[in-house]
Coordinates of C-alpha atoms and ligand atoms in Angstrom, one line a residue:
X1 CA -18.4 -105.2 -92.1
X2 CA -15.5 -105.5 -89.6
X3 CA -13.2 -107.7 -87.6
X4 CA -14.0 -109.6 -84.1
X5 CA -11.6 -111.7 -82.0
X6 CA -13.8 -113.9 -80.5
X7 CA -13.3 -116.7 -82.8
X8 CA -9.7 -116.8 -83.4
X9 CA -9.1 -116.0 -79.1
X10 CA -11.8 -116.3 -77.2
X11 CA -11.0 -113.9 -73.7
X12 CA -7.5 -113.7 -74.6
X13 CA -7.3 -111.4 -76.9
X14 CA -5.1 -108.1 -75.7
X15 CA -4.2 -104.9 -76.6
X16 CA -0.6 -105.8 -78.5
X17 CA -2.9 -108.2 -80.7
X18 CA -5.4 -105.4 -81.2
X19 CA -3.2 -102.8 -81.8
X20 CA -2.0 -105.6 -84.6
X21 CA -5.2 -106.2 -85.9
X22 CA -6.0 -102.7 -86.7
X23 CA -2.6 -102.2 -88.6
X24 CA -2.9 -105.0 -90.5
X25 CA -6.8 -104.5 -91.1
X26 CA -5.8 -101.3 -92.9
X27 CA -2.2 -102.6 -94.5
X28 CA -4.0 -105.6 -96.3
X29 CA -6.4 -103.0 -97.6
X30 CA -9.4 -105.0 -96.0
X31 CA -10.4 -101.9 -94.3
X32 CA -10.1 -100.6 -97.9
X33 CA -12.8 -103.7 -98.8
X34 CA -15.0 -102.4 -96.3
X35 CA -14.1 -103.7 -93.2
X36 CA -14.3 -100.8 -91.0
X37 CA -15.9 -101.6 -87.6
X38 CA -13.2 -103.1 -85.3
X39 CA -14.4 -105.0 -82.4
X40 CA -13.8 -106.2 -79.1
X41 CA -15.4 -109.5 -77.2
X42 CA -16.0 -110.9 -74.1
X43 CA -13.1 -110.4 -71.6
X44 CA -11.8 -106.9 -71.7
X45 CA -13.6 -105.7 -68.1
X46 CA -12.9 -105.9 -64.3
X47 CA -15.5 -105.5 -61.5
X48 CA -16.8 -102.3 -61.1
X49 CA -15.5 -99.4 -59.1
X50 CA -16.5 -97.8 -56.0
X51 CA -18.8 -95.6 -58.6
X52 CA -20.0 -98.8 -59.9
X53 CA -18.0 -98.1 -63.3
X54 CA -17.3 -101.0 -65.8
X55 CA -13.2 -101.0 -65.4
X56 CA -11.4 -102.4 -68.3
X57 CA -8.7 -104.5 -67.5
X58 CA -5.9 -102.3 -67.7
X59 CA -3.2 -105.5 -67.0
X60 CA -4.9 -106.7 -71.0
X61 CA -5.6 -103.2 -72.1
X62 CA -3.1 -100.9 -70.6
X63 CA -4.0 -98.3 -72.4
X64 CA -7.5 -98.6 -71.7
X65 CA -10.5 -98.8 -73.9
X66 CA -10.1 -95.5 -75.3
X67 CA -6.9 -96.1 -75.7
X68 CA -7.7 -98.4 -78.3
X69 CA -10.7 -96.6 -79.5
X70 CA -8.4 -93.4 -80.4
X71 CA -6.2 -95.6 -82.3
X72 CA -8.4 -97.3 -83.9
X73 CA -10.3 -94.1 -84.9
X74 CA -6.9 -92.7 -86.1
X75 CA -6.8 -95.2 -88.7
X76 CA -9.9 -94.3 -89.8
X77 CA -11.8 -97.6 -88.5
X78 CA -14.9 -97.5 -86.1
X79 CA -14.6 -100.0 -82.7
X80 CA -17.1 -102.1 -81.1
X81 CA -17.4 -103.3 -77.1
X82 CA -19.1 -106.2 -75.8
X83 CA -21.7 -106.7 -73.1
X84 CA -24.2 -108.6 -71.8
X85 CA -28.1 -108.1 -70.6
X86 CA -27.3 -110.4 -68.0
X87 CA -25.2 -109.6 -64.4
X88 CA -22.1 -111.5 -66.3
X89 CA -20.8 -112.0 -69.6
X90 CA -20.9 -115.8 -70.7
X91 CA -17.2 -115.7 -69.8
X92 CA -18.5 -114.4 -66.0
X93 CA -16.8 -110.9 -66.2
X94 CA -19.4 -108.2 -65.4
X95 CA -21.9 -107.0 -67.2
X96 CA -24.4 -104.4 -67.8
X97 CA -28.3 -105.9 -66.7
X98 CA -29.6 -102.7 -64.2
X99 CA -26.7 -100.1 -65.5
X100 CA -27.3 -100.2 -68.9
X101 CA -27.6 -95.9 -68.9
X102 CA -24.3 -95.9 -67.0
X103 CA -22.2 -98.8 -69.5
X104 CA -24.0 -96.8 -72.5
X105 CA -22.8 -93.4 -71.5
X106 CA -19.5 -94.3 -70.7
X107 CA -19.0 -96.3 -73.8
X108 CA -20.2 -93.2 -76.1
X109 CA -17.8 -90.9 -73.7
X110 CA -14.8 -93.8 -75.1
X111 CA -15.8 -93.1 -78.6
X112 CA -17.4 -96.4 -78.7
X113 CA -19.2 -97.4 -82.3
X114 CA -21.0 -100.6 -81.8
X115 CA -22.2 -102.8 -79.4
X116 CA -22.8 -106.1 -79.2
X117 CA -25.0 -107.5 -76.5
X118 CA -24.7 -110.7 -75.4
X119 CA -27.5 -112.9 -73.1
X120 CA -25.7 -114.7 -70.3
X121 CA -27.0 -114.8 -66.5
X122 CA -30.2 -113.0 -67.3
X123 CA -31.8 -115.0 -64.5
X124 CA -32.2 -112.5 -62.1
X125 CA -34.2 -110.3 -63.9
X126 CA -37.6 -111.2 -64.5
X127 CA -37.9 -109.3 -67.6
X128 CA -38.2 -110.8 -71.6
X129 CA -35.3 -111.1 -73.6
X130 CA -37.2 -108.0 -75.8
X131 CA -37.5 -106.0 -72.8
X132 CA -33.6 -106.6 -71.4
X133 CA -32.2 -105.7 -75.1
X134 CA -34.7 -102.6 -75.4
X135 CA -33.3 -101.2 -72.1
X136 CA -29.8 -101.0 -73.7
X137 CA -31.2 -99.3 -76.7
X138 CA -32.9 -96.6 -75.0
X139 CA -29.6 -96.6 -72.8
X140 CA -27.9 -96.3 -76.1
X141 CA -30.1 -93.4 -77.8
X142 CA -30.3 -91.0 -74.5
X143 CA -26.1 -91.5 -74.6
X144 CA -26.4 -89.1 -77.2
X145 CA -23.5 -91.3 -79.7
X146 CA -25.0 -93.2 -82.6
X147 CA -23.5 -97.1 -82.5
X148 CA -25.0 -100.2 -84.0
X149 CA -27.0 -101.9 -81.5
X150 CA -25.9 -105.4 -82.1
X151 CA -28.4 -108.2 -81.0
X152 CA -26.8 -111.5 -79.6
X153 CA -29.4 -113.6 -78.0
X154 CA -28.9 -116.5 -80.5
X155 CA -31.8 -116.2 -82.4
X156 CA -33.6 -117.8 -78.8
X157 CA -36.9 -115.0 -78.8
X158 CA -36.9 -114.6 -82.8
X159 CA -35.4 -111.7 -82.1
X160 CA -36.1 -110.9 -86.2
X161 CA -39.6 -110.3 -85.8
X162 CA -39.3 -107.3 -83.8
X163 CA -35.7 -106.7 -84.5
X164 CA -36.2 -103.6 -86.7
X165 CA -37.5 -101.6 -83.2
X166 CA -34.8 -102.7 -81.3
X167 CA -31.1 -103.3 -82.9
X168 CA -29.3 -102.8 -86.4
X169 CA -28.2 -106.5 -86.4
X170 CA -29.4 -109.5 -84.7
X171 CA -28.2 -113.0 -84.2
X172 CA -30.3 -115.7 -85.6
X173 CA -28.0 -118.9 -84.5
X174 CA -25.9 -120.2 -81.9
X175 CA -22.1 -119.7 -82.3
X176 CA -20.8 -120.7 -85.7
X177 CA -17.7 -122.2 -83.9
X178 CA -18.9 -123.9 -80.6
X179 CA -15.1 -125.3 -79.7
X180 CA -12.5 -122.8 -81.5
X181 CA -12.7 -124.2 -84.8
X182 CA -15.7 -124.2 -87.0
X183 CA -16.9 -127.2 -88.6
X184 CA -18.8 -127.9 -91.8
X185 CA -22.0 -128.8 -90.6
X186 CA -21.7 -125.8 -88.0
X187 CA -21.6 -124.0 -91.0
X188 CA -24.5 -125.2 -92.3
X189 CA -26.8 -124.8 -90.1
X190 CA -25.8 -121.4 -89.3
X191 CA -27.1 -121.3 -92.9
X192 CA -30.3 -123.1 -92.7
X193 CA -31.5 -121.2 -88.9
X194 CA -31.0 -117.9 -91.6
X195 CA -32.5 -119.5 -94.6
X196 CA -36.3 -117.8 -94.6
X197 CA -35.9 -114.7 -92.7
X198 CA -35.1 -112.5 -95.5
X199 CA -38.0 -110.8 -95.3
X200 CA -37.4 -109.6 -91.9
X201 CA -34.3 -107.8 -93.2
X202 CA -33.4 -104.4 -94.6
X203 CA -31.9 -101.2 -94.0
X204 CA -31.4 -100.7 -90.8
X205 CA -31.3 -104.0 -89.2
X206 CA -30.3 -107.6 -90.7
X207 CA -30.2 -111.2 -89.9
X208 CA -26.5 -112.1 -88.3
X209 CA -25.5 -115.8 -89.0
X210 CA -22.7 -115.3 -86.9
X211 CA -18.9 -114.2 -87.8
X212 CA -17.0 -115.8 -90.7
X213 CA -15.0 -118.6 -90.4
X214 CA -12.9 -117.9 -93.4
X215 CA -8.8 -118.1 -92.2
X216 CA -7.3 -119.5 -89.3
X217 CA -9.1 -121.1 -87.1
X218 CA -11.8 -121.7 -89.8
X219 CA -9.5 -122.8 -91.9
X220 CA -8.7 -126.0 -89.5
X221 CA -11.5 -127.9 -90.4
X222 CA -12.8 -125.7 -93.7
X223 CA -11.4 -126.3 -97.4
X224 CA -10.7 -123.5 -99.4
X225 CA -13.7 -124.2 -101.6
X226 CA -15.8 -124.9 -97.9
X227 CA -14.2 -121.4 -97.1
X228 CA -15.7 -119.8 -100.4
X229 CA -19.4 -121.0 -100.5
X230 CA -19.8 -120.1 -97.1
X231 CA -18.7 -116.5 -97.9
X232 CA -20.5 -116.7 -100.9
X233 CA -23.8 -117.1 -98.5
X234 CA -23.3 -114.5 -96.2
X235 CA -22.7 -112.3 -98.6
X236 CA -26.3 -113.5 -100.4
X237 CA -27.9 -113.3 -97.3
X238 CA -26.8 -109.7 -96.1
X239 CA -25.4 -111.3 -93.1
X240 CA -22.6 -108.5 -91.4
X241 CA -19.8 -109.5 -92.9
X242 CA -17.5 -109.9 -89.6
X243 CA -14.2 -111.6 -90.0
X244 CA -13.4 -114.0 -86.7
X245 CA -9.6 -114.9 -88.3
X246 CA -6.5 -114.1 -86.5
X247 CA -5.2 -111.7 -89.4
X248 CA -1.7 -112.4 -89.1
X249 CA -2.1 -116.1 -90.1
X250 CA -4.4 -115.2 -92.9
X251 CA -3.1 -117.2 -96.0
X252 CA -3.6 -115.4 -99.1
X253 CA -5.6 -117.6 -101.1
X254 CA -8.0 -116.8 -98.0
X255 CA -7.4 -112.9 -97.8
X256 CA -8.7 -113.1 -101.8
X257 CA -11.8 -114.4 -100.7
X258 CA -12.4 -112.0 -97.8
X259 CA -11.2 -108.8 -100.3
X260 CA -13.5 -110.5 -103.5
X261 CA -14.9 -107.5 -104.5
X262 CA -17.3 -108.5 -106.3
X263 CA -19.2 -110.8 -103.6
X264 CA -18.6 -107.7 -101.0
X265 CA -20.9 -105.9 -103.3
X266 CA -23.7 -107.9 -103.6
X267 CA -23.5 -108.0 -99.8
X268 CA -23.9 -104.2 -99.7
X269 CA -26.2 -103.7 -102.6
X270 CA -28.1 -100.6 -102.2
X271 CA -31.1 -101.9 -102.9
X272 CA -30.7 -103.7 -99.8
X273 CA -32.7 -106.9 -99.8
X274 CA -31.7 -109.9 -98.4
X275 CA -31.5 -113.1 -100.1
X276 CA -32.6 -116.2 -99.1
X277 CA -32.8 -119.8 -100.6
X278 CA -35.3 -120.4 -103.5
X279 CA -35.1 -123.5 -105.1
X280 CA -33.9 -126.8 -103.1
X281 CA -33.6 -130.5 -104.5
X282 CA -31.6 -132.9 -102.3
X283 CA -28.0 -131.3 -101.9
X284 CA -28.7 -129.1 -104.7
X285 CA -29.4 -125.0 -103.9
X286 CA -30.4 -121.7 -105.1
X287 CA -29.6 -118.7 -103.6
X288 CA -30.9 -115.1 -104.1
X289 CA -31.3 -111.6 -103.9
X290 CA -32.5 -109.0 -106.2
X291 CA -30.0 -106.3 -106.9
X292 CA -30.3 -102.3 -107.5
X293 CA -31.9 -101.9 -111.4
X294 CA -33.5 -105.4 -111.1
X295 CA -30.1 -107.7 -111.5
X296 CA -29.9 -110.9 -109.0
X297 CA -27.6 -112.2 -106.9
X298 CA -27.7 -115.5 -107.6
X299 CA -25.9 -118.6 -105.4
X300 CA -25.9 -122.4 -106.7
X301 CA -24.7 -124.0 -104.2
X302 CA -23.8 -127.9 -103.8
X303 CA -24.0 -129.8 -99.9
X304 CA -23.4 -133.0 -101.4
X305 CA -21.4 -134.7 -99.2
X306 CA -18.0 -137.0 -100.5
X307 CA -19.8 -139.9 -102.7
X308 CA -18.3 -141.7 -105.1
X309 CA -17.4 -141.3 -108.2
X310 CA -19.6 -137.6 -108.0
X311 CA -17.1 -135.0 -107.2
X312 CA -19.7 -132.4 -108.5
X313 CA -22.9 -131.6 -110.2
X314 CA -24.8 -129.6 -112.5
X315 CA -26.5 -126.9 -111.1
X316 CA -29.6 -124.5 -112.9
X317 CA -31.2 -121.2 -112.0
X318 CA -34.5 -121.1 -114.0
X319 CA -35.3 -117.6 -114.7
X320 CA -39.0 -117.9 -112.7
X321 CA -37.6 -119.1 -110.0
X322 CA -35.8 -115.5 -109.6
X323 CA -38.8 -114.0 -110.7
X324 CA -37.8 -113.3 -114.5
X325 CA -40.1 -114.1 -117.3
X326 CA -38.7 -117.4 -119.3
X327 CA -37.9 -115.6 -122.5
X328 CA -35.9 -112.5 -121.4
X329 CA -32.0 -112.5 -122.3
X330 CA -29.5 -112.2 -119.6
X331 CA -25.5 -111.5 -119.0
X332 CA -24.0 -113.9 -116.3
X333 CA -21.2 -112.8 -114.2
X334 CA -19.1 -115.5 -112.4
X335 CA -18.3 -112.9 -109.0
X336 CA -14.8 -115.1 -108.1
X337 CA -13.5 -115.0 -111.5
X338 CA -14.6 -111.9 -112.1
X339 CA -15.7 -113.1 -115.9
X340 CA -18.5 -113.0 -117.9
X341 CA -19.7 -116.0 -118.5
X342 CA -22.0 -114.9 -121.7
X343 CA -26.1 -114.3 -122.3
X344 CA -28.3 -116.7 -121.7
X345 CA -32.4 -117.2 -122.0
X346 CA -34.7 -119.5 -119.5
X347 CA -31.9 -120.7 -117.3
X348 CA -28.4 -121.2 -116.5
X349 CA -26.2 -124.3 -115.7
X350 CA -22.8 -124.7 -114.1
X351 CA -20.6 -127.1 -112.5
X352 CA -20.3 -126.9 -108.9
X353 CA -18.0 -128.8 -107.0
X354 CA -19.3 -131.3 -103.4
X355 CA -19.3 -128.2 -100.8
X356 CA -18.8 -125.3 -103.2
X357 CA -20.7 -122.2 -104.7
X358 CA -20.9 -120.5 -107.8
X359 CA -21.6 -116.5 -106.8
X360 CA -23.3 -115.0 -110.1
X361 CA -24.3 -111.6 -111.3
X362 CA -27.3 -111.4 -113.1
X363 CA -27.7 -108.7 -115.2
X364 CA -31.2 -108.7 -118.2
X365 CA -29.8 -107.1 -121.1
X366 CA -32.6 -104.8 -121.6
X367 CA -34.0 -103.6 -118.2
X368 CA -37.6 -103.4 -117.0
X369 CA -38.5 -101.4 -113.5
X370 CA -40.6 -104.4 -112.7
X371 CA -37.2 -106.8 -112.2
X372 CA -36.4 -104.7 -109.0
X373 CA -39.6 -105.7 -107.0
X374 CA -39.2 -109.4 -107.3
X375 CA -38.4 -110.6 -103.1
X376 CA -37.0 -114.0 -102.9
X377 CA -40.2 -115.2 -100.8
X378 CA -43.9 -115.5 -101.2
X379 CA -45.9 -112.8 -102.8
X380 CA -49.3 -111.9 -101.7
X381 CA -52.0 -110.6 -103.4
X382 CA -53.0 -108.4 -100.7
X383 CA -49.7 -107.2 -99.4
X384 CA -51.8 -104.7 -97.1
X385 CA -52.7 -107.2 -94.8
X386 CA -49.7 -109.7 -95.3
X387 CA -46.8 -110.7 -93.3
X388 CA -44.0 -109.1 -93.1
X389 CA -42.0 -107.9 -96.3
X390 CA -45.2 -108.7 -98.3
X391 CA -44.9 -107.6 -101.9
X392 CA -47.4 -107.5 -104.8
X393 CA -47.3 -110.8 -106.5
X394 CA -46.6 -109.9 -110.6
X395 CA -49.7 -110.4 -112.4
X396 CA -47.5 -112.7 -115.1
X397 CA -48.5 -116.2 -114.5
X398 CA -45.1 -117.7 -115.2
X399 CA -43.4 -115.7 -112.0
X400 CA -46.2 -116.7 -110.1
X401 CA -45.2 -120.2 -110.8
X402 CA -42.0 -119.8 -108.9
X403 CA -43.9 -119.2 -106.0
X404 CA -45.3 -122.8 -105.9
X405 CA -41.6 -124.0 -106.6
X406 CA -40.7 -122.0 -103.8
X407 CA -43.2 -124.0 -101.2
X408 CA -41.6 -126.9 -102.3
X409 CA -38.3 -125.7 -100.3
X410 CA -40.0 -123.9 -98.0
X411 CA -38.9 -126.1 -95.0
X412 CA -35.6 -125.0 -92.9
X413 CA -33.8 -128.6 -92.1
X414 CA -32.6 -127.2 -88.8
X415 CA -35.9 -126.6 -87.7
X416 CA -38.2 -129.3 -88.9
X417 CA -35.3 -131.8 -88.7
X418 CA -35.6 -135.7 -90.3
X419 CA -39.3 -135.1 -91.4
X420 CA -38.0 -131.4 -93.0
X421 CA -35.1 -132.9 -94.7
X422 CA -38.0 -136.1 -96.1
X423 CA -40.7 -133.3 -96.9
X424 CA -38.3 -130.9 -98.8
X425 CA -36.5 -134.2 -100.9
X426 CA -40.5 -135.6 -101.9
X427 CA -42.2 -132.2 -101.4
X428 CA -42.2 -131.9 -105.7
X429 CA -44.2 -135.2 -105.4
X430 CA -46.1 -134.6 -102.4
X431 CA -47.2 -131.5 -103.2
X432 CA -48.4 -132.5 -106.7
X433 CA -50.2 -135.5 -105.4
X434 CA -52.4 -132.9 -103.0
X435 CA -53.5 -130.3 -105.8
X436 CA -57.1 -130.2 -105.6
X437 CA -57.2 -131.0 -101.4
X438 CA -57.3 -127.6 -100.7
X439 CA -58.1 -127.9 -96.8
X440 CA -55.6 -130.6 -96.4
X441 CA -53.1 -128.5 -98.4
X442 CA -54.1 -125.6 -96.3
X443 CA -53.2 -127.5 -93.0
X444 CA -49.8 -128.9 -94.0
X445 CA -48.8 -125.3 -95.6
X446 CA -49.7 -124.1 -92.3
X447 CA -47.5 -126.6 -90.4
X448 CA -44.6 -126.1 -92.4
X449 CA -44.2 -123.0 -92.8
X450 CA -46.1 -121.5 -89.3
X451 CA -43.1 -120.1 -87.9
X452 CA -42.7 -117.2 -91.1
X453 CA -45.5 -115.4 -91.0
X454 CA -45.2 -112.5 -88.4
X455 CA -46.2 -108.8 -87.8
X456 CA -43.8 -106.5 -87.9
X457 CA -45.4 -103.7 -86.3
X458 CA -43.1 -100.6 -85.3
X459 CA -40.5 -98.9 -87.7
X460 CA -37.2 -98.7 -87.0
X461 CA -36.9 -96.7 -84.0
X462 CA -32.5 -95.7 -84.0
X463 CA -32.1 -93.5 -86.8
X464 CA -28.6 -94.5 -86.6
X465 CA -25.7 -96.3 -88.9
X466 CA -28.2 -98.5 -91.8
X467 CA -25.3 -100.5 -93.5
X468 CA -23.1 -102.8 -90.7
Ligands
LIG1 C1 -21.5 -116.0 -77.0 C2 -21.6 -115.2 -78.3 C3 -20.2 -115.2 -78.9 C4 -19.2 -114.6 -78.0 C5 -19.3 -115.3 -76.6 C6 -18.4 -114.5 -75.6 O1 -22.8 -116.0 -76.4 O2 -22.6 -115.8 -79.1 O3 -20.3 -114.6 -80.2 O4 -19.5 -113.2 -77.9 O5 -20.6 -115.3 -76.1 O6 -18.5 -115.2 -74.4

């Protein structure tokens, strides 16, 4: 969790606004929230010197990197630098492809926490994306200084199937805000390139959707309720929770949502599985992640777009489809309100307004150590020899039904497009009509989902920082 200027100033950002940032990042109380890693972007370096040092451009920064990382440090926050494995930034400043033991040792030598490692002007190297980012960890580990290795290749070389060896955090989009303010859709499909990757996620490295876009320049183009879902989501998904706001603009209906308490703790639930969409029926969504002593995080979120006459719908989490047997009792916590919304058996229903999310706590009223393995994706009965994040499937026959439920949404729209956005709307139907075809069935399961399956093969190899 932390702040990162990109967003709100692109290259511009200098050190009178950092200097800013960090005050107000601790007067608000965000750092308080949990924002603690303050970041710089693209833009702070010069050419490098006759020793072929990185210079940071001391006209911006006149104090100098370490300048800011001592101040920042004093105020008990943690800072971040940017790079790229390419010979430039995308902005064209220098960067760090062939002197990544150099950058990295200088950068621990600043007191430097985290970097984030872009993939501009990689064309003159005729290594993989994998092999450019591993040089900078190693680069990273023999500096001696834990940081986060942050992964920014935009999700090109699905950087989350062999993420865990390489970074703590890695993109899995483009940038959520392509020109300075962040639309909507941009929004969404940030959302739907994450949806399905939960598995490749955990303690020590986790799927990025990009900063948030809630407060100015987010705010632009994003309603308040826009604002709220998509916080609501990141926080679901165990995406970093990274402001890109220019903090002294903030409004305070919009600082609420960044400081909601409760949302921030689903997002750093110790159990620390990531959630990931699990029911979907035209606009309408669910959202989860188990929590620590088998409570859910639970999302209901509404994409219908401005229709008439439907200003917002009824939305229901069926206990099976979060892995909960039908008949069990269970508290509901709206997470915004901070209320208790009562106990409730089977399912729950609430109103969700076009573009807006509920954010629920689910708590059973009488626990069972069985409600903490659930994983919002497919279980396998042989998780020895599954894909990645494979988990037992229950022996109950009702939680395995929300497994078929689950193939039913199983198709991101940003990948499969038109015919993803046609198959997941008639999939219910379509699926029904081909019980009993198994090798047919077998094929188009295949084709729809090919892209999830993956080895993860090494552990995580930076025993460094587990929680961003
Ligand atoms: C992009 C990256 C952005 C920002 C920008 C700087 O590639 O995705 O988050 O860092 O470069 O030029």
């Amino acid at each position: 969790m932390g702040f990162n200027p990109w967003n709100a100033f692109h290259e511009f950002f200098t050190e009178k606004d950092a200097f800013e940032t960090i005050d107000y990042l601790v007067s608000s109380g965000l750092v308080e929230a949990g924002y603690t890693y303050f970041n710089l972007d693209d833009g702070w370096m010069m050419p490098r010197d006759g020793d072929s040092a990185l210079q940071p451009n001391l006209t911006m920064y006149p104090s100098g990197i370490k300048g800011i990382a001592d101040y920042a440090h004093s105020k008990g926050l943690k800072v971040g630098i940017y790079s790229s494995a390419g010979t430039n930034t995308c902005k064209g400043f220098p960067a760090s492809l062939g002197y990544e033991d150099q950058d990295a040792k200088m950068w621990a030598e600043w007191g430097v926490d985290l970097v984030k490692y872009d993939n501009c002007y990689s064309a003159a190297s005729d290594k993989s994306i994998k092999e450019r980012y591993e040089a900078m960890r190693d680069a990273i580990l023999a500096s001696g200084r834990p940081m986060v290795f942050a992964v920014c290749e935009w999700g090109l070389s699905e950087p989350w199937v062999y993420g865990q060896s390489v970074g703590h955090m890695w993109r899995t989009t483009k940038d959520i805000s392509l020109d300075i303010a962040a639309t909507w859709p941009g929004i969404l499909e940030n959302l739907d390139s994450t949806a399905r990757l939960a598995r490749y996620a955990g303690p020590g490295g986790w799927n990025d959707a990009d900063m948030l876009e809630v407060g100015p320049p987010g705010n632009a183009k994003l309603t308040l309720a826009e604002q709220r879902a998509h916080f609501a989501l990141w926080a679901v998904i165990k995406s970093p929770l990274i402001i890109g706001a220019d903090l002294k603009l903030l409004k305070p209906s919009e600082l609420k949502i960044l400081k909601a308490k409760e949302v921030i703790a689903i997002n750093q639930d110790p159990l620390g599985v990531a959630g990931d969409l699990v029911w979907k029926q035209g606009p309408e969504e669910v959202w989860a992640a188990p929590l620590q002593g088998g409570g859910r995080a639970v999302v209901l979120f509404n994409r219908q777009m401005a229709a008439e006459g439907v200003t917002s719908r009824e939305l229901t989490v069926h206990w099976h489809q979060i892995g909960y047997e039908p008949g069990i009792q269970v508290k509901v916590r709206d997470l915004y309100k901070g209320k208790d919304l009562g106990e409730f058996t089977g399912h729950f229903k609430g109103t969700v307004i076009n573009h807006g999310a509920l954010i629920l706590r689910l708590t059973p009223t009488e626990a069972h150590e069985s409600h903490e393995r659930w994983r919002p994706w497919p279980c396998s009965s042989d998780p020895s020899h599954g894909s990645q994040g494979a988990y037992a499937c229950p022996s109950n026959a009702l939680m395995q039904r929300s497994e078929s439920v689950l193939k039913q949404a199983d198709v991101p729209s940003s990948t499969y497009g038109f015919a993803g956005y046609i198959l997941t709307s008639v999939g219910g139907v379509f699926l029904g009509l081909m019980v009993g075809l198994s090798p047919l069935r077998g094929v188009l399961g295949r084709w729809v989902r090919g892209r999830q399956y993956r080895e993860l093969h090494s552990p995580h190899a930076l025993a460094l920082s587990d929680r961003v």
